[in-house]
Amino acid sequence: MNWRFLGSLSDARKSGCSGVYLIVHQGIFERVVYVGVSNNVGRRISEHYDGYLRGNRTIYNAGRGDDVYKFMSTYKIYNHTEHYQKLANQYKIWASTTCNLSNPINLLSEKQEFGFQWEDILVNKYLPQLVVWALPFADYTYEKASVIESVIQTKLIKAFDLRGFFNLRQISILGKIEHPNLTKISQRIDSPKVDSASHVVLSNLHTSGFPIEAHRIFYMQLDNEICQREKVKGVRLAHKQKKIAQHKKHGKPWTHEDLEKLRVMLVDFEMKPSEMSAYLGRAPQAITKRIIYNDKFSMGKWRSSLKWL
């Protein structure tokens, strides 16, 4: 079994082969952005192509001079959904599923419209960089193809820390994984033309372990971005430590005892959040936020008894 280059998305629509296929973004590095299977790859790619034009597929603001994994990978990121949302608001990600909607939406930034800016990014920047590789099957069955598909997805996700599909946990960012527990395939398959880190991963589908070499190469490829993420993380941790030094219960859950103290100080002593701060070990802003939450949750009834919370 050997990979076959089908060309651009437009050219790949003419293929009639069946098997596993990869949609690859040709930027600074050749990165896999989607893995799928079909008994007619050309027909399936036509669906992808038309979906992109409608805004029913995920689009990244990445052209020839960009690394699309700068947006897809959440390596060194704690909250990946929050990270993706931030990128979406900066017009870096248009997050959409395969649903055929009359008015497609960005799942990460629903106020955005597909027309104008995103359509221009798609047509002139992202779509021209997408190419397709296929692994044809002479004796195609969905079960056999989906096994290879799943192992490719699982290994790439682990190698590059691609996490889930934004805010939909049941779908991976590379497509739905049919066999999430599989770690290897029985036969050895050569890699198509992809970046060196992905090449290591795709050349070792027959081994159950994770190729450490791929991680080392990826770290070098994304060095500048990783350094920036570590710097941001350091600043955030320093800010957190400063808050903890000022307020010993900063970031900790509210206990029943804490809530009762808050209620008594607010109702019986009519204290302000700034006055409560030293007693509760929390910043005045956090105390105010909790009071608003309690009032909203219990319609103000918690002020007479915590049983309403």
Protein backbone atom coordinates (compact mmCIF):
# COMPACT_ATOMS: atom_id res chain seq x y z
CA MET A 1 0.00 0.00 0.00
CA ASN A 2 1.41 3.33 -1.09
CA TRP A 3 0.20 6.91 -0.78
CA ARG A 4 -0.91 8.60 -3.99
CA PHE A 5 -0.76 12.37 -4.49
CA LEU A 6 -4.09 13.65 -5.85
CA GLY A 7 -3.14 17.32 -6.15
CA SER A 8 -5.22 20.28 -5.01
CA LEU A 9 -8.71 19.88 -3.57
CA SER A 10 -10.11 20.88 -6.95
CA ASP A 11 -8.01 18.27 -8.79
CA ALA A 12 -8.66 15.56 -6.19
CA ARG A 13 -12.39 15.72 -6.92
CA LYS A 14 -11.66 13.83 -10.16
CA SER A 15 -10.23 10.79 -8.36
CA GLY A 16 -12.29 7.61 -8.17
CA CYS A 17 -10.12 5.63 -5.74
CA SER A 18 -11.29 4.30 -2.39
CA GLY A 19 -9.38 4.26 0.88
CA VAL A 20 -7.93 6.64 3.46
CA TYR A 21 -7.21 10.25 2.52
CA LEU A 22 -5.34 13.17 4.07
CA ILE A 23 -6.01 16.87 3.51
CA VAL A 24 -2.64 18.57 3.91
CA HIS A 25 -1.89 22.28 4.28
CA GLN A 26 1.24 23.35 2.40
CA GLY A 27 2.63 26.25 4.41
CA ILE A 28 6.06 26.59 5.98
CA PHE A 29 5.51 22.93 6.89
CA GLU A 30 3.22 20.39 5.22
CA ARG A 31 0.72 19.62 7.97
CA VAL A 32 -2.22 17.21 8.03
CA VAL A 33 -5.44 19.12 8.80
CA TYR A 34 -7.98 16.35 8.18
CA VAL A 35 -8.04 12.54 7.95
CA GLY A 36 -10.93 10.67 6.34
CA VAL A 37 -12.06 7.50 4.55
CA SER A 38 -14.37 6.90 1.61
CA ASN A 39 -15.26 4.31 -1.01
CA ASN A 40 -15.00 7.21 -3.49
CA VAL A 41 -12.39 9.74 -2.39
CA GLY A 42 -13.14 12.10 -5.29
CA ARG A 43 -16.80 12.37 -4.30
CA ARG A 44 -15.87 12.91 -0.65
CA ILE A 45 -13.35 15.62 -1.53
CA SER A 46 -16.05 17.33 -3.62
CA GLU A 47 -18.16 17.47 -0.45
CA HIS A 48 -15.23 19.00 1.43
CA TYR A 49 -14.60 21.50 -1.38
CA ASP A 50 -18.22 22.61 -1.56
CA GLY A 51 -18.38 22.72 2.25
CA TYR A 52 -15.39 25.05 2.40
CA LEU A 53 -17.02 27.42 -0.09
CA ARG A 54 -20.22 27.49 2.02
CA GLY A 55 -18.36 27.97 5.28
CA ASN A 56 -19.33 24.52 6.55
CA ARG A 57 -15.76 23.44 7.23
CA THR A 58 -13.07 24.69 9.58
CA ILE A 59 -10.82 27.34 8.05
CA TYR A 60 -7.53 28.69 9.36
CA ASN A 61 -6.07 32.07 8.48
CA ALA A 62 -2.92 30.42 7.19
CA GLY A 63 -1.27 30.80 3.79
CA ARG A 64 1.96 29.69 2.15
CA GLY A 65 4.15 31.51 4.67
CA ASP A 66 2.34 30.18 7.76
CA ASP A 67 2.42 27.06 9.92
CA VAL A 68 -1.21 26.02 10.38
CA TYR A 69 -0.27 24.04 13.51
CA LYS A 70 0.52 27.37 15.17
CA PHE A 71 -3.26 27.67 15.37
CA MET A 72 -4.20 23.99 15.68
CA SER A 73 -1.67 22.81 18.28
CA THR A 74 -2.34 23.62 21.93
CA TYR A 75 1.07 22.54 23.16
CA LYS A 76 1.88 24.44 26.39
CA ILE A 77 -1.75 25.67 26.55
CA TYR A 78 -3.84 24.91 29.66
CA ASN A 79 -7.39 25.72 28.48
CA HIS A 80 -7.56 24.81 24.78
CA THR A 81 -11.16 26.00 24.25
CA GLU A 82 -10.33 29.42 25.68
CA HIS A 83 -7.21 29.50 23.50
CA TYR A 84 -9.16 28.62 20.35
CA GLN A 85 -11.85 31.21 21.18
CA LYS A 86 -9.20 33.90 21.48
CA LEU A 87 -7.79 32.95 18.07
CA ALA A 88 -11.29 32.94 16.55
CA ASN A 89 -11.96 36.45 17.83
CA GLN A 90 -8.71 37.50 16.14
CA TYR A 91 -9.94 36.01 12.83
CA LYS A 92 -7.43 33.17 12.97
CA ILE A 93 -9.96 30.29 13.12
CA TRP A 94 -13.37 29.77 11.53
CA ALA A 95 -14.66 26.75 13.46
CA SER A 96 -17.46 24.90 11.71
CA THR A 97 -18.74 21.35 11.49
CA THR A 98 -19.89 19.48 8.37
CA CYS A 99 -23.52 20.50 8.94
CA ASN A 100 -25.10 21.91 5.79
CA LEU A 101 -26.43 25.17 7.22
CA SER A 102 -28.02 27.96 5.20
CA ASN A 103 -26.16 30.46 7.40
CA PRO A 104 -22.92 28.86 8.64
CA ILE A 105 -21.63 30.02 12.01
CA ASN A 106 -18.25 30.17 13.70
CA LEU A 107 -18.74 27.92 16.73
CA LEU A 108 -16.07 29.87 18.60
CA SER A 109 -17.28 33.35 17.68
CA GLU A 110 -20.93 33.23 16.63
CA LYS A 111 -21.24 36.95 15.88
CA GLN A 112 -18.83 36.63 12.96
CA GLU A 113 -20.20 36.29 9.44
CA PHE A 114 -18.69 34.03 6.83
CA GLY A 115 -19.06 36.50 3.98
CA PHE A 116 -16.49 39.14 3.12
CA GLN A 117 -13.49 38.62 5.42
CA TRP A 118 -13.63 34.86 5.97
CA GLU A 119 -14.61 34.11 2.38
CA ASP A 120 -11.65 36.19 1.21
CA ILE A 121 -9.28 34.34 3.60
CA LEU A 122 -10.59 31.00 2.32
CA VAL A 123 -10.42 31.69 -1.40
CA ASN A 124 -7.19 33.67 -1.55
CA LYS A 125 -5.16 32.27 1.35
CA TYR A 126 -6.21 28.93 2.86
CA LEU A 127 -7.85 26.88 0.10
CA PRO A 128 -4.99 27.29 -2.44
CA GLN A 129 -2.62 25.64 0.05
CA LEU A 130 -4.68 22.47 0.55
CA VAL A 131 -3.67 19.27 -1.23
CA VAL A 132 -4.84 15.67 -0.93
CA TRP A 133 -2.99 12.38 -0.44
CA ALA A 134 -4.83 9.06 -0.70
CA LEU A 135 -4.02 5.51 0.42
CA PRO A 136 -5.99 3.42 -2.12
CA PHE A 137 -7.48 0.04 -1.14
CA ALA A 138 -7.91 -2.68 -3.76
CA ASP A 139 -10.27 -4.53 -1.39
CA TYR A 140 -11.79 -1.53 0.39
CA THR A 141 -13.99 -1.99 3.42
CA TYR A 142 -15.00 0.79 5.78
CA GLU A 143 -13.83 -1.21 8.80
CA LYS A 144 -10.30 -1.73 7.44
CA ALA A 145 -9.98 1.88 6.31
CA SER A 146 -11.32 3.34 9.56
CA VAL A 147 -8.73 1.39 11.57
CA ILE A 148 -5.89 3.09 9.68
CA GLU A 149 -7.71 6.43 9.82
CA SER A 150 -8.13 6.17 13.61
CA VAL A 151 -4.50 5.28 14.28
CA ILE A 152 -3.30 8.19 12.10
CA GLN A 153 -5.60 10.61 13.92
CA THR A 154 -4.66 9.35 17.39
CA LYS A 155 -0.91 9.49 16.75
CA LEU A 156 -0.98 12.95 15.15
CA ILE A 157 -3.16 14.32 17.95
CA LYS A 158 -0.75 13.02 20.58
CA ALA A 159 2.35 14.12 18.69
CA PHE A 160 1.19 17.70 18.16
CA ASP A 161 -1.26 18.14 21.07
CA LEU A 162 -4.25 18.91 18.83
CA ARG A 163 -6.88 18.23 21.55
CA GLY A 164 -10.61 18.11 20.74
CA PHE A 165 -12.63 19.88 18.08
CA PHE A 166 -12.75 23.24 19.87
CA ASN A 167 -15.90 23.02 22.03
CA LEU A 168 -17.11 19.60 20.78
CA ARG A 169 -15.32 16.91 22.77
CA GLN A 170 -16.75 13.95 20.87
CA ILE A 171 -15.03 15.01 17.64
CA SER A 172 -11.28 15.38 17.16
CA ILE A 173 -9.83 18.35 15.33
CA LEU A 174 -8.79 15.92 12.55
CA GLY A 175 -12.25 14.38 12.20
CA LYS A 176 -14.31 11.80 14.08
CA ILE A 177 -12.23 8.90 15.48
CA GLU A 178 -14.05 5.60 15.01
CA HIS A 179 -11.58 3.51 17.05
CA PRO A 180 -10.07 5.78 19.73
CA ASN A 181 -8.45 2.91 21.64
CA LEU A 182 -6.33 1.60 18.77
CA THR A 183 -2.63 2.47 18.95
CA LYS A 184 -1.17 0.72 15.91
CA ILE A 185 -1.93 -1.11 12.64
CA SER A 186 -0.62 -4.50 11.58
CA GLN A 187 1.19 -3.52 8.38
CA ARG A 188 3.94 -0.99 7.75
CA ILE A 189 3.05 1.95 5.49
CA ASP A 190 5.42 4.57 4.15
CA SER A 191 4.67 8.22 4.79
CA PRO A 192 3.38 10.63 2.12
CA LYS A 193 5.17 13.96 1.61
CA VAL A 194 4.60 15.82 4.87
CA ASP A 195 6.80 17.78 7.28
CA SER A 196 9.62 15.90 9.02
CA ALA A 197 7.83 15.54 12.38
CA SER A 198 4.65 14.22 10.73
CA HIS A 199 6.81 11.95 8.57
CA VAL A 200 8.18 10.25 11.69
CA VAL A 201 4.65 9.74 13.02
CA LEU A 202 3.19 8.39 9.77
CA SER A 203 6.17 6.08 9.22
CA ASN A 204 5.55 4.41 12.59
CA LEU A 205 1.86 3.53 12.45
CA HIS A 206 2.81 -0.13 12.95
CA THR A 207 4.37 0.55 16.37
CA SER A 208 2.26 1.09 19.49
CA GLY A 209 4.65 3.49 21.17
CA PHE A 210 4.86 7.23 20.56
CA PRO A 211 7.90 8.32 18.48
CA ILE A 212 9.77 10.73 20.77
CA GLU A 213 11.77 11.97 17.77
CA ALA A 214 8.61 13.51 16.30
CA HIS A 215 8.08 15.55 19.45
CA ARG A 216 11.70 16.76 19.41
CA ILE A 217 11.43 17.88 15.78
CA PHE A 218 8.08 19.58 16.39
CA TYR A 219 9.50 21.48 19.36
CA MET A 220 12.21 22.87 17.07
CA GLN A 221 9.70 23.68 14.31
CA LEU A 222 7.44 25.64 16.66
CA ASP A 223 10.26 27.02 18.80
CA ASN A 224 9.33 30.74 18.61
CA GLU A 225 5.64 30.10 19.29
CA ILE A 226 6.40 27.75 22.20
CA CYS A 227 8.78 30.29 23.77
CA GLN A 228 6.04 32.93 23.56
CA ARG A 229 3.50 30.57 25.15
CA GLU A 230 5.90 29.72 27.98
CA LYS A 231 6.49 33.44 28.56
CA VAL A 232 2.75 34.11 28.77
CA LYS A 233 2.33 31.14 31.12
CA GLY A 234 5.12 32.48 33.33
CA VAL A 235 3.49 35.90 33.56
CA ARG A 236 0.13 34.30 34.41
CA LEU A 237 1.66 32.12 37.15
CA ALA A 238 3.51 35.10 38.63
CA HIS A 239 0.25 37.06 38.72
CA LYS A 240 -1.48 34.13 40.42
CA GLN A 241 1.26 33.81 43.05
CA LYS A 242 1.00 37.53 43.75
CA LYS A 243 -2.76 37.19 44.27
CA ILE A 244 -2.27 34.20 46.58
CA ALA A 245 0.27 36.17 48.61
CA GLN A 246 -2.31 38.95 49.03
CA HIS A 247 -5.35 36.69 49.55
CA LYS A 248 -4.64 33.19 50.89
CA LYS A 249 -7.86 31.68 49.49
CA HIS A 250 -7.48 33.15 46.00
CA GLY A 251 -8.68 30.63 43.40
CA LYS A 252 -9.88 28.09 45.98
CA PRO A 253 -13.48 26.77 46.00
CA TRP A 254 -16.01 28.41 48.30
CA THR A 255 -16.79 26.14 51.25
CA HIS A 256 -20.08 26.06 53.16
CA GLU A 257 -18.30 27.83 56.03
CA ASP A 258 -17.03 30.56 53.69
CA LEU A 259 -20.50 31.16 52.29
CA GLU A 260 -22.04 31.39 55.75
CA LYS A 261 -19.41 33.94 56.82
CA LEU A 262 -20.14 35.91 53.66
CA ARG A 263 -23.89 35.81 54.31
CA VAL A 264 -23.58 36.95 57.95
CA MET A 265 -21.17 39.78 57.15
CA LEU A 266 -23.37 40.96 54.29
CA VAL A 267 -26.77 40.67 55.97
CA ASP A 268 -26.14 41.08 59.69
CA PHE A 269 -23.22 43.48 59.66
CA GLU A 270 -23.83 45.15 56.26
CA MET A 271 -20.12 44.99 55.46
CA LYS A 272 -18.73 45.94 52.07
CA PRO A 273 -16.63 43.48 50.02
CA SER A 274 -13.52 45.55 50.76
CA GLU A 275 -14.18 45.13 54.48
CA MET A 276 -14.84 41.38 54.14
CA SER A 277 -11.65 40.74 52.20
CA ALA A 278 -9.34 40.23 55.19
CA TYR A 279 -11.78 37.88 56.92
CA LEU A 280 -12.52 35.74 53.84
CA GLY A 281 -9.00 35.75 52.38
CA ARG A 282 -10.29 36.79 48.96
CA ALA A 283 -10.07 39.87 46.76
CA PRO A 284 -13.04 42.30 46.95
CA GLN A 285 -13.75 41.66 43.24
CA ALA A 286 -14.06 37.91 43.90
CA ILE A 287 -16.40 38.53 46.83
CA THR A 288 -18.58 40.87 44.75
CA LYS A 289 -18.72 38.31 41.96
CA ARG A 290 -19.81 35.60 44.40
CA ILE A 291 -22.55 37.79 45.89
CA ILE A 292 -23.94 38.52 42.41
CA TYR A 293 -23.81 34.81 41.54
CA ASN A 294 -25.59 33.79 44.75
CA ASP A 295 -28.31 36.41 44.25
CA LYS A 296 -28.87 35.32 40.67
CA PHE A 297 -28.85 31.61 41.46
CA SER A 298 -31.24 31.81 44.43
CA MET A 299 -33.24 34.91 43.49
CA GLY A 300 -31.75 36.56 46.58
CA LYS A 301 -33.12 33.91 48.98
CA TRP A 302 -29.65 32.76 50.06
CA ARG A 303 -29.42 35.92 52.19
CA SER A 304 -31.87 34.34 54.64
CA SER A 305 -30.49 30.78 54.42
CA LEU A 306 -27.83 28.89 52.48
CA LYS A 307 -30.33 26.10 51.79
CA TRP A 308 -31.38 28.06 48.69
CA LEU A 309 -27.95 27.71 47.09
